[in-house]
Amino acid sequence: MGSAAGVEKAAAARIGLTLDEYRKRVNAGEKWCGGCKTWHDRGEFAVDRSRYDGLTAACRNHRSRRSQQLYQPRPRPEKGRRFVPARDGDARQARGRVNYLVDAGLIPDPNELPCVDCGHVYTPEQRRHEYDHHLGYAPEHHEDVEPVCTTCHHAREAERRAA
Ligand SMILES: [Zn+2]
Ligand SMILES: [Zn+2]
């Protein structure tokens, strides 16, 4: 089987052995573990007929350790903490984040706060207030906002566009 020899040669090269050195260990009943990066007895590997030597690439121990890690339930973030990391420059995500904080009652509705630029106080007959990402949309600033009235918000945006 030429292909098996090719696989052995590649496997030997990957771990820095000559084909002869590699075969010596294989003939002694050992197999290189791709998980632990060391040699074990062939008996420590599970059967996998799709592999060239009929055994899994990593030993049973390594595979069960690995699956324990994979199946460990991740701790839930505390209330108000994020599931998804903040993406740099993602204005939509940053606005969604702030809307979430308002909906969850973690920060006040911007209508409850005076406009930081003109001092305008919201009433239902008058212009609304919004949160402005005054420091931009870098990940660390997704929650940095100031309440402003829509008039001042537009003025700020025009100013930023001109800058
Ligand atoms: Zn192993
Ligand atoms: Zn204002």
Coordinates of C-alpha atoms in Angstrom, one line a residue, residues 15-163:
I15 CA 7.1 15.1 14.4
G16 CA 10.7 15.4 13.3
L17 CA 11.7 11.8 12.9
T18 CA 13.1 9.8 9.9
L19 CA 10.9 7.2 8.4
D20 CA 13.1 4.5 10.0
E21 CA 12.9 5.9 13.5
Y22 CA 9.2 6.3 13.1
R23 CA 8.7 2.7 11.9
K24 CA 10.9 1.4 14.7
R25 CA 8.4 2.8 17.2
V26 CA 5.4 1.7 15.3
N27 CA 6.8 -1.8 15.0
A28 CA 7.3 -1.8 18.8
G29 CA 3.5 -1.4 19.1
E30 CA 3.5 2.4 19.7
K31 CA 1.6 5.1 18.0
W32 CA 2.1 8.9 18.0
C33 CA -0.9 10.7 19.7
G34 CA -1.9 13.8 17.8
G35 CA -3.7 15.1 20.9
C36 CA -1.0 14.6 23.6
K37 CA 1.9 15.0 21.2
T38 CA 3.6 12.0 22.5
W39 CA 3.9 8.2 21.9
H40 CA 1.5 5.7 23.6
D41 CA 0.8 2.0 23.3
R42 CA -1.5 1.3 20.4
G43 CA -4.0 -0.1 22.9
E44 CA -4.7 3.4 24.1
F45 CA -6.4 4.4 20.8
A46 CA -9.9 3.7 19.7
V47 CA -10.7 1.9 16.4
D48 CA -11.4 4.1 13.4
R49 CA -11.5 2.2 10.2
S50 CA -11.4 5.3 8.1
R51 CA -7.9 6.1 9.2
Y52 CA -4.8 4.6 7.4
D53 CA -3.8 2.6 10.5
G54 CA -7.3 1.8 11.7
L55 CA -7.0 3.9 14.8
T56 CA -8.1 7.4 15.9
A57 CA -5.4 10.1 15.7
A58 CA -5.7 11.0 19.4
C59 CA -5.8 8.5 22.2
R60 CA -8.9 7.7 24.2
N61 CA -7.8 9.7 27.2
H62 CA -7.2 12.8 25.2
R63 CA -10.5 12.4 23.4
S64 CA -12.5 12.1 26.6
R65 CA -10.7 15.0 28.2
R66 CA -11.4 17.0 25.2
S67 CA -15.1 16.1 25.1
Q68 CA -15.4 17.0 28.8
Q69 CA -14.1 20.4 27.9
L70 CA -16.5 20.8 25.0
Y71 CA -19.5 19.7 27.0
Q72 CA -18.9 21.8 30.0
P73 CA -21.8 24.2 30.2
R74 CA -20.6 27.7 29.8
P75 CA -21.5 30.0 32.8
R76 CA -24.3 32.3 31.9
P77 CA -23.4 35.9 31.7
E78 CA -24.8 38.0 34.6
K79 CA -27.9 40.0 33.9
G80 CA -27.0 42.8 31.6
R81 CA -23.8 41.3 30.4
R82 CA -23.3 40.6 26.7
F83 CA -23.3 37.3 24.9
V84 CA -21.7 38.5 21.8
P85 CA -18.4 40.4 21.9
A86 CA -18.6 44.0 20.7
R87 CA -17.5 44.4 17.1
D88 CA -15.3 47.4 16.2
G89 CA -17.1 50.1 14.3
D90 CA -20.5 48.3 14.3
A91 CA -22.9 51.1 14.8
R92 CA -26.0 48.9 14.5
Q93 CA -24.7 46.5 17.2
A94 CA -23.8 49.4 19.5
R95 CA -27.3 51.0 19.1
G96 CA -28.9 47.6 19.7
R97 CA -26.8 47.2 22.8
V98 CA -28.0 50.5 24.2
N99 CA -31.6 49.8 23.3
Y100 CA -31.3 46.5 25.2
L101 CA -29.9 48.3 28.3
V102 CA -32.9 50.7 28.2
D103 CA -35.4 47.8 27.7
A104 CA -33.8 45.8 30.5
G105 CA -34.0 48.9 32.8
L106 CA -30.3 49.0 33.3
I107 CA -30.0 52.6 32.1
P108 CA -32.8 55.2 32.0
D109 CA -34.9 56.0 28.9
P110 CA -33.2 59.0 27.2
N111 CA -36.5 60.9 27.4
E112 CA -36.2 60.8 31.2
L113 CA -33.0 62.8 31.0
P114 CA -32.4 66.4 29.9
C115 CA -30.4 66.9 26.7
V116 CA -26.8 67.3 27.7
D117 CA -26.2 69.9 25.0
C118 CA -29.2 72.3 25.3
G119 CA -30.8 71.2 28.6
H120 CA -34.1 70.5 26.8
V121 CA -36.6 68.5 28.9
Y122 CA -38.8 66.0 27.1
T123 CA -42.5 66.2 27.1
P124 CA -44.8 64.0 24.8
E125 CA -45.6 67.2 22.6
Q126 CA -41.9 67.9 22.0
R127 CA -38.9 66.5 20.3
R128 CA -37.7 63.1 21.6
H129 CA -34.3 62.4 23.2
E130 CA -31.9 59.8 21.9
Y131 CA -28.6 58.3 23.1
D132 CA -25.6 59.5 21.1
H133 CA -22.4 57.4 20.9
H134 CA -20.3 60.5 21.5
L135 CA -17.0 58.5 21.6
G136 CA -17.7 56.5 18.4
Y137 CA -18.2 52.8 17.9
A138 CA -15.0 51.2 19.0
P139 CA -15.8 48.0 21.1
E140 CA -14.9 49.6 24.4
H141 CA -17.3 52.5 23.7
H142 CA -20.5 50.6 22.7
E143 CA -22.0 51.5 26.0
D144 CA -20.7 55.1 26.2
V145 CA -23.6 57.3 25.4
E146 CA -25.0 60.8 26.2
P147 CA -28.7 61.7 26.1
V148 CA -29.4 64.5 23.6
C149 CA -32.5 65.8 22.0
T150 CA -33.1 65.0 18.3
T151 CA -32.1 68.6 17.3
C152 CA -28.8 68.4 19.1
H153 CA -28.2 64.8 17.9
H154 CA -28.6 66.0 14.3
A155 CA -26.2 68.9 14.9
R156 CA -23.7 66.6 16.4
E157 CA -23.9 64.2 13.5
A158 CA -23.5 67.1 11.0
E159 CA -20.5 68.3 12.9
R160 CA -18.9 64.8 12.9
R161 CA -19.5 64.5 9.2
A162 CA -17.8 67.8 8.6
A163 CA -14.8 66.9 10.8

